[in-house]
Amino acid sequence: MNVLRQYGVGRLGERLGAPEKPPDLSAGVASRLLDKGLAVRRVPRVTASGADVLRGVVARRSGPLLCSGLLDTWPARTAWNPAALAERHGERRVTALMDLPGDGVLFPRDQRCYEQELAFGEFVERMRSAGPSAPCYLAYQRAHEIFDPADCDFASLLPPDGRPTDTRVWIGSAGTRSMLHSDLKDNFFCQLWGEKSVTLLAWRDSRAAYPFPDNLVNSQVDLADPDVRRFPRLRHAVLHVVRMGPGDLLYIPRGWWHDIRAQTASVSVNHWFGKPLGAAQYLALLGILGPRYWKATTRDFIGHGLLRRTEPTRFFFSPPSTGKRLYDALRFGDFSRGNDPSAR
């Protein structure tokens, strides 16, 4: 584990302070985690007056933080509800994911099989009637391509540092899911309408996430029903939980694993920023995961890097495989090159 500390991963098993009382986990994923005997803690919360606290936490990357009411002055808080959006943008053509599977870690079919082009107004109508067993999602949409990005004032939360940022919109029915995964950049995840539950796992506990051998940013674990016999390292990690409502902002530090599930139909926006994790951090993680991972990475380095074979898309908005990322890092000096699946 020393090789991970070298790149700022920290001590496996290091803990944030425990809450004064057990969290209210009467529903959803979190209650199942407790039923499995796993360690669960609340994400710390501050009110709208805690913007300075948020900036300090971001500067230190000291863990996730929920800020309630911080978005109440944003135009998006009132303007980005489904009815108002449908009224203003109802004729716009969009490509959404329809009739998605309600369970499982991977898509049974390639993601493109679920894509459907339709009018935004029709999508909103179908979103409101969709059940959790076949949810629909207008996901990973660049904000400026649909709505006015000025409605979300991220610059007031954290002044730009000169690095590229990426702002995306997520609109979907109850039951939509972003399965446990890790992003390379820091993230402000903002709930504008509806409710979502989020479960997080620290980057230092990445071994407990059991990444897929060919893709180190996606987990094999389904937190809706975690198999602790198959994934025993979960017993030695701490999972952090939070339920988000309108006006809530969640800071997710770079590398932290997160599982996001819609409890109701919802509208969210997220903002990636800051310096990303790079090849060195993932090579360090790859080094401790063992030969199975090394073999898959080598295979994809050759197949999807050198030979340029198309990669399947059975993850939720599949990122490049680890082998392809390393190929891009060596050839182009950019571990994140091609990280936007919608641009491929």
Short mmCIF file of C-alpha atoms in Angstrom, two decimals:
data_model
loop_
_atom_site.label_atom_id
_atom_site.label_comp_id
_atom_site.label_asym_id
_atom_site.label_seq_id
_atom_site.Cartn_x
_atom_site.Cartn_y
_atom_site.Cartn_z
CA MET A 1 0.00 0.00 0.00
CA ASN A 2 3.03 2.34 0.29
CA VAL A 3 3.01 2.81 -3.46
CA LEU A 4 -0.49 4.31 -3.16
CA ARG A 5 0.59 6.71 -0.41
CA GLN A 6 3.30 8.00 -2.74
CA TYR A 7 0.56 9.38 -4.98
CA GLY A 8 -1.62 10.79 -2.22
CA VAL A 9 -4.02 7.87 -1.79
CA GLY A 10 -3.50 7.68 1.98
CA ARG A 11 -3.94 4.82 4.43
CA LEU A 12 -6.36 2.05 3.65
CA GLY A 13 -8.94 2.08 6.40
CA GLU A 14 -8.35 5.67 7.55
CA ARG A 15 -11.68 7.04 8.77
CA LEU A 16 -13.56 10.30 8.89
CA GLY A 17 -15.13 11.18 12.22
CA ALA A 18 -18.15 9.09 13.12
CA PRO A 19 -21.56 10.77 13.35
CA GLU A 20 -23.03 11.37 16.77
CA LYS A 21 -25.92 9.00 16.02
CA PRO A 22 -26.63 6.37 13.34
CA PRO A 23 -27.89 7.87 10.07
CA ASP A 24 -31.55 7.57 9.11
CA LEU A 25 -31.28 4.80 6.57
CA SER A 26 -34.84 3.53 6.49
CA ALA A 27 -34.99 3.16 2.71
CA GLY A 28 -32.91 2.53 -0.36
CA VAL A 29 -29.37 1.33 -0.85
CA ALA A 30 -28.07 2.46 2.53
CA SER A 31 -30.40 0.23 4.53
CA ARG A 32 -29.22 -2.78 2.52
CA LEU A 33 -25.62 -1.88 3.29
CA LEU A 34 -26.38 -1.90 6.99
CA ASP A 35 -28.21 -5.19 6.63
CA LYS A 36 -24.99 -6.66 5.17
CA GLY A 37 -23.06 -5.50 8.22
CA LEU A 38 -21.09 -2.83 6.33
CA ALA A 39 -19.80 0.38 7.88
CA VAL A 40 -21.95 3.33 6.81
CA ARG A 41 -21.62 7.02 7.66
CA ARG A 42 -23.38 10.24 6.77
CA VAL A 43 -21.73 12.74 4.48
CA PRO A 44 -21.04 15.92 6.52
CA ARG A 45 -23.53 18.70 5.83
CA VAL A 46 -23.33 22.50 5.99
CA THR A 47 -25.93 25.17 5.23
CA ALA A 48 -25.88 27.85 2.55
CA SER A 49 -23.66 30.00 4.76
CA GLY A 50 -20.93 27.36 4.46
CA ALA A 51 -19.50 28.39 1.08
CA ASP A 52 -16.14 29.14 2.70
CA VAL A 53 -16.20 25.72 4.34
CA LEU A 54 -16.81 24.18 0.94
CA ARG A 55 -13.84 26.02 -0.59
CA GLY A 56 -11.61 24.83 2.24
CA VAL A 57 -12.73 21.22 1.81
CA VAL A 58 -12.10 21.44 -1.93
CA ALA A 59 -8.63 22.91 -1.38
CA ARG A 60 -7.71 20.05 0.98
CA ARG A 61 -9.73 17.32 -0.78
CA SER A 62 -10.57 16.20 2.74
CA GLY A 63 -13.67 14.24 1.74
CA PRO A 64 -17.19 14.74 0.41
CA LEU A 65 -19.36 17.56 1.71
CA LEU A 66 -23.06 18.36 1.25
CA CYS A 67 -24.11 22.02 1.12
CA SER A 68 -27.84 22.65 1.54
CA GLY A 69 -29.46 25.75 0.10
CA LEU A 70 -26.30 26.92 -1.63
CA LEU A 71 -28.05 26.87 -5.01
CA ASP A 72 -31.21 28.71 -4.03
CA THR A 73 -30.16 31.93 -5.79
CA TRP A 74 -29.42 30.17 -9.07
CA PRO A 75 -31.97 30.73 -11.86
CA ALA A 76 -31.74 27.01 -12.59
CA ARG A 77 -33.33 26.19 -9.23
CA THR A 78 -36.69 27.45 -10.46
CA ALA A 79 -36.25 27.45 -14.25
CA TRP A 80 -34.99 23.89 -14.64
CA ASN A 81 -38.06 21.95 -13.57
CA PRO A 82 -39.50 19.51 -16.14
CA ALA A 83 -42.69 21.45 -16.87
CA ALA A 84 -40.88 24.75 -17.45
CA LEU A 85 -38.14 23.10 -19.50
CA ALA A 86 -40.68 21.27 -21.66
CA GLU A 87 -42.55 24.52 -22.28
CA ARG A 88 -39.41 26.33 -23.44
CA HIS A 89 -37.55 23.50 -25.16
CA GLY A 90 -40.28 20.99 -25.98
CA GLU A 91 -39.60 20.89 -29.74
CA ARG A 92 -35.85 20.39 -29.39
CA ARG A 93 -34.69 16.97 -30.57
CA VAL A 94 -32.67 15.01 -28.02
CA THR A 95 -31.19 11.51 -27.80
CA ALA A 96 -32.18 9.82 -24.56
CA LEU A 97 -31.73 6.37 -23.04
CA MET A 98 -35.15 4.70 -22.94
CA ASP A 99 -36.45 1.55 -21.22
CA LEU A 100 -33.20 0.99 -19.35
CA PRO A 101 -32.67 -2.11 -17.21
CA GLY A 102 -33.71 -1.59 -13.60
CA ASP A 103 -30.94 -3.71 -12.10
CA GLY A 104 -27.52 -5.16 -12.85
CA VAL A 105 -24.10 -3.54 -13.14
CA LEU A 106 -23.65 -3.79 -16.91
CA PHE A 107 -26.13 -3.14 -19.69
CA PRO A 108 -27.39 -6.47 -21.10
CA ARG A 109 -26.93 -4.91 -24.53
CA ASP A 110 -24.72 -2.19 -25.97
CA GLN A 111 -25.79 1.25 -24.71
CA ARG A 112 -26.63 2.31 -28.25
CA CYS A 113 -29.52 -0.17 -28.21
CA TYR A 114 -31.26 2.00 -25.61
CA GLU A 115 -30.77 5.30 -27.42
CA GLN A 116 -33.80 6.94 -28.96
CA GLU A 117 -34.20 10.32 -30.64
CA LEU A 118 -37.35 12.20 -29.69
CA ALA A 119 -38.65 15.66 -28.89
CA PHE A 120 -37.67 16.92 -25.46
CA GLY A 121 -41.32 17.52 -24.56
CA GLU A 122 -42.13 13.89 -25.39
CA PHE A 123 -39.19 12.73 -23.29
CA VAL A 124 -40.45 14.70 -20.27
CA GLU A 125 -43.90 13.15 -20.66
CA ARG A 126 -42.48 9.64 -20.83
CA MET A 127 -40.07 10.34 -17.98
CA ARG A 128 -42.94 11.24 -15.67
CA SER A 129 -44.78 8.01 -16.42
CA ALA A 130 -41.80 5.63 -16.46
CA GLY A 131 -41.51 3.08 -13.67
CA PRO A 132 -38.29 2.15 -11.83
CA SER A 133 -38.12 -1.19 -13.65
CA ALA A 134 -37.66 0.56 -17.02
CA PRO A 135 -36.36 4.08 -16.32
CA CYS A 136 -35.41 6.64 -18.95
CA TYR A 137 -32.56 9.11 -18.83
CA LEU A 138 -31.47 12.20 -20.73
CA ALA A 139 -27.97 11.95 -19.32
CA TYR A 140 -24.48 13.36 -19.76
CA GLN A 141 -25.77 16.31 -21.80
CA ARG A 142 -23.56 19.36 -22.09
CA ALA A 143 -25.46 22.15 -20.38
CA HIS A 144 -24.72 24.79 -23.00
CA GLU A 145 -26.08 22.58 -25.78
CA ILE A 146 -29.56 22.54 -24.25
CA PHE A 147 -30.02 25.27 -21.64
CA ASP A 148 -28.44 28.55 -20.62
CA PRO A 149 -25.27 27.66 -18.67
CA ALA A 150 -25.46 31.05 -16.93
CA ASP A 151 -28.37 29.63 -14.93
CA CYS A 152 -25.74 27.72 -12.89
CA ASP A 153 -23.18 30.00 -11.27
CA PHE A 154 -20.28 27.66 -10.56
CA ALA A 155 -17.75 30.51 -10.81
CA SER A 156 -19.16 32.06 -7.64
CA LEU A 157 -18.49 28.83 -5.75
CA LEU A 158 -14.94 28.33 -6.92
CA PRO A 159 -13.02 30.79 -9.09
CA PRO A 160 -11.65 29.27 -12.31
CA ASP A 161 -8.08 27.96 -12.08
CA GLY A 162 -7.35 27.96 -15.80
CA ARG A 163 -7.96 24.24 -16.22
CA PRO A 164 -10.74 22.92 -18.46
CA THR A 165 -14.13 22.33 -16.82
CA ASP A 166 -17.12 20.29 -17.95
CA THR A 167 -20.75 20.89 -17.00
CA ARG A 168 -23.41 18.24 -17.69
CA VAL A 169 -27.17 17.92 -17.22
CA TRP A 170 -28.99 14.78 -16.05
CA ILE A 171 -32.79 14.50 -16.39
CA GLY A 172 -34.51 11.22 -15.69
CA SER A 173 -37.26 9.19 -14.13
CA ALA A 174 -37.24 7.48 -10.75
CA GLY A 175 -34.94 4.48 -10.84
CA THR A 176 -32.18 5.93 -13.03
CA ARG A 177 -28.74 4.88 -11.83
CA SER A 178 -25.09 5.77 -12.27
CA MET A 179 -23.48 2.61 -10.92
CA LEU A 180 -20.45 2.74 -8.64
CA HIS A 181 -17.66 4.46 -10.56
CA SER A 182 -14.79 6.90 -10.15
CA ASP A 183 -14.13 10.18 -11.98
CA LEU A 184 -10.72 11.69 -12.65
CA LYS A 185 -11.70 15.24 -11.65
CA ASP A 186 -13.28 16.95 -8.65
CA ASN A 187 -17.05 17.21 -8.99
CA PHE A 188 -19.84 19.49 -7.82
CA PHE A 189 -23.01 17.42 -8.16
CA CYS A 190 -26.11 19.61 -7.82
CA GLN A 191 -29.70 18.55 -7.31
CA LEU A 192 -32.14 21.04 -8.82
CA TRP A 193 -35.43 19.13 -8.76
CA GLY A 194 -36.42 15.79 -7.23
CA GLU A 195 -34.35 13.54 -4.97
CA LYS A 196 -31.35 11.26 -5.39
CA SER A 197 -29.37 9.05 -3.03
CA VAL A 198 -25.59 8.90 -3.29
CA THR A 199 -23.19 6.35 -1.82
CA LEU A 200 -19.46 7.07 -1.83
CA LEU A 201 -16.22 5.18 -1.21
CA ALA A 202 -12.85 6.86 -0.77
CA TRP A 203 -10.18 6.60 -3.46
CA ARG A 204 -7.83 5.14 -0.85
CA ASP A 205 -10.28 2.19 -0.57
CA SER A 206 -10.31 1.52 -4.31
CA ARG A 207 -9.43 -2.15 -3.82
CA ALA A 208 -12.74 -2.53 -1.97
CA ALA A 209 -14.55 -1.20 -5.06
CA TYR A 210 -13.37 -4.25 -7.05
CA PRO A 211 -12.85 -2.43 -10.35
CA PHE A 212 -13.42 -4.34 -13.56
CA PRO A 213 -10.10 -5.78 -14.76
CA ASP A 214 -10.36 -3.94 -18.06
CA ASN A 215 -11.66 -0.65 -16.66
CA LEU A 216 -10.36 0.70 -13.37
CA VAL A 217 -12.98 3.46 -13.09
CA ASN A 218 -16.00 1.12 -13.00
CA SER A 219 -16.88 -1.18 -10.11
CA GLN A 220 -18.20 -4.74 -10.26
CA VAL A 221 -20.15 -4.14 -7.03
CA ASP A 222 -23.90 -3.49 -7.11
CA LEU A 223 -24.53 -1.54 -3.91
CA ALA A 224 -28.26 -2.27 -4.16
CA ASP A 225 -27.40 -5.85 -3.21
CA PRO A 226 -23.69 -6.13 -2.35
CA ASP A 227 -22.29 -9.66 -2.36
CA VAL A 228 -19.88 -9.51 0.58
CA ARG A 229 -18.76 -13.09 0.04
CA ARG A 230 -17.66 -12.33 -3.49
CA PHE A 231 -16.34 -8.88 -2.51
CA PRO A 232 -15.03 -9.34 1.07
CA ARG A 233 -12.90 -6.19 1.17
CA LEU A 234 -16.14 -4.21 1.45
CA ARG A 235 -16.21 -5.28 5.11
CA HIS A 236 -13.05 -3.27 5.78
CA ALA A 237 -14.14 -0.05 4.07
CA VAL A 238 -16.46 2.80 5.05
CA LEU A 239 -19.33 3.78 2.75
CA HIS A 240 -20.59 7.36 2.97
CA VAL A 241 -24.25 8.03 2.25
CA VAL A 242 -26.44 11.04 1.59
CA ARG A 243 -29.92 11.73 0.25
CA MET A 244 -30.04 14.87 -1.86
CA GLY A 245 -33.00 17.17 -2.36
CA PRO A 246 -33.60 20.35 -4.37
CA GLY A 247 -30.94 22.98 -3.69
CA ASP A 248 -28.31 20.51 -2.44
CA LEU A 249 -24.75 20.52 -3.74
CA LEU A 250 -22.46 17.54 -3.11
CA TYR A 251 -18.71 17.89 -3.45
CA ILE A 252 -17.18 14.61 -4.66
CA PRO A 253 -13.36 14.66 -4.54
CA ARG A 254 -11.51 13.32 -7.55
CA GLY A 255 -11.14 9.56 -7.51
CA TRP A 256 -13.88 8.98 -4.93
CA TRP A 257 -16.19 6.18 -6.01
CA HIS A 258 -19.87 7.13 -6.15
CA ASP A 259 -23.16 5.41 -6.86
CA ILE A 260 -26.06 7.77 -7.69
CA ARG A 261 -29.72 6.66 -7.82
CA ALA A 262 -32.87 8.69 -8.47
CA GLN A 263 -35.53 8.23 -5.80
CA THR A 264 -37.94 10.37 -7.82
CA ALA A 265 -37.99 11.90 -11.27
CA SER A 266 -35.21 14.45 -11.09
CA VAL A 267 -33.11 17.15 -12.70
CA SER A 268 -29.43 17.41 -11.78
CA VAL A 269 -26.36 19.21 -13.06
CA ASN A 270 -22.73 18.46 -12.34
CA HIS A 271 -19.49 20.35 -12.85
CA TRP A 272 -16.08 18.69 -13.18
CA PHE A 273 -13.10 20.90 -12.42
CA GLY A 274 -9.50 21.00 -11.22
CA LYS A 275 -6.45 18.85 -11.88
CA PRO A 276 -7.36 15.28 -12.85
CA LEU A 277 -5.91 12.05 -11.58
CA GLY A 278 -3.43 10.76 -14.11
CA ALA A 279 -1.63 7.68 -15.32
CA ALA A 280 0.69 7.56 -12.28
CA GLN A 281 -2.18 7.18 -9.82
CA TYR A 282 -3.86 4.47 -11.88
CA LEU A 283 -0.60 2.63 -12.47
CA ALA A 284 -0.14 2.60 -8.70
CA LEU A 285 -3.60 1.10 -8.25
CA LEU A 286 -3.04 -1.32 -11.13
CA GLY A 287 0.18 -2.47 -9.49
CA ILE A 288 -1.56 -3.75 -6.37
CA LEU A 289 -4.54 -5.34 -8.13
CA GLY A 290 -2.54 -8.17 -9.61
CA PRO A 291 -1.91 -10.22 -12.77
CA ARG A 292 -5.54 -10.48 -13.89
CA TYR A 293 -5.66 -6.69 -14.21
CA TRP A 294 -2.26 -6.45 -15.85
CA LYS A 295 -3.30 -8.99 -18.48
CA ALA A 296 -6.55 -7.13 -19.32
CA THR A 297 -4.71 -3.81 -19.52
CA THR A 298 -2.06 -5.22 -21.85
CA ARG A 299 -4.73 -6.79 -24.06
CA ASP A 300 -6.62 -3.50 -24.43
CA PHE A 301 -3.42 -1.48 -24.85
CA ILE A 302 -2.76 -3.59 -27.96
CA GLY A 303 -6.32 -4.15 -29.18
CA HIS A 304 -7.90 -0.74 -28.61
CA GLY A 305 -4.71 1.31 -28.65
CA LEU A 306 -2.26 -0.03 -31.19
CA LEU A 307 -4.85 -1.81 -33.35
CA ARG A 308 -7.61 0.82 -32.84
CA ARG A 309 -10.41 -1.68 -32.37
CA THR A 310 -13.74 -0.19 -31.30
CA GLU A 311 -14.56 -0.70 -27.64
CA PRO A 312 -17.97 -2.02 -26.53
CA THR A 313 -20.23 0.31 -24.54
CA ARG A 314 -21.94 -1.79 -21.89
CA PHE A 315 -21.02 0.46 -18.98
CA PHE A 316 -23.12 3.56 -18.37
CA PHE A 317 -21.51 5.98 -20.87
CA SER A 318 -18.48 3.73 -21.14
CA PRO A 319 -15.13 5.50 -20.69
CA PRO A 320 -12.03 4.18 -22.46
CA SER A 321 -10.53 1.00 -21.04
CA THR A 322 -7.46 1.31 -18.82
CA GLY A 323 -5.27 -0.11 -21.58
CA LYS A 324 -6.56 2.47 -24.07
CA ARG A 325 -6.01 5.26 -21.54
CA LEU A 326 -2.41 4.19 -21.01
CA TYR A 327 -1.87 4.02 -24.75
CA ASP A 328 -3.19 7.59 -25.07
CA ALA A 329 -0.97 8.69 -22.19
CA LEU A 330 2.14 7.30 -23.90
CA ARG A 331 1.31 8.43 -27.42
CA PHE A 332 -0.45 11.75 -26.79
CA GLY A 333 0.59 12.59 -23.22
CA ASP A 334 -3.07 12.63 -22.17
CA PHE A 335 -4.49 9.92 -19.90
CA SER A 336 -7.95 11.56 -20.21
CA ARG A 337 -7.95 11.75 -24.00
CA GLY A 338 -11.24 10.51 -25.40
CA ASN A 339 -12.82 10.52 -21.93
CA ASP A 340 -16.05 11.94 -23.36
CA PRO A 341 -17.88 8.95 -24.85
CA SER A 342 -20.38 11.21 -26.61
CA ALA A 343 -17.56 12.66 -28.71
CA ARG A 344 -16.52 9.29 -30.13
#
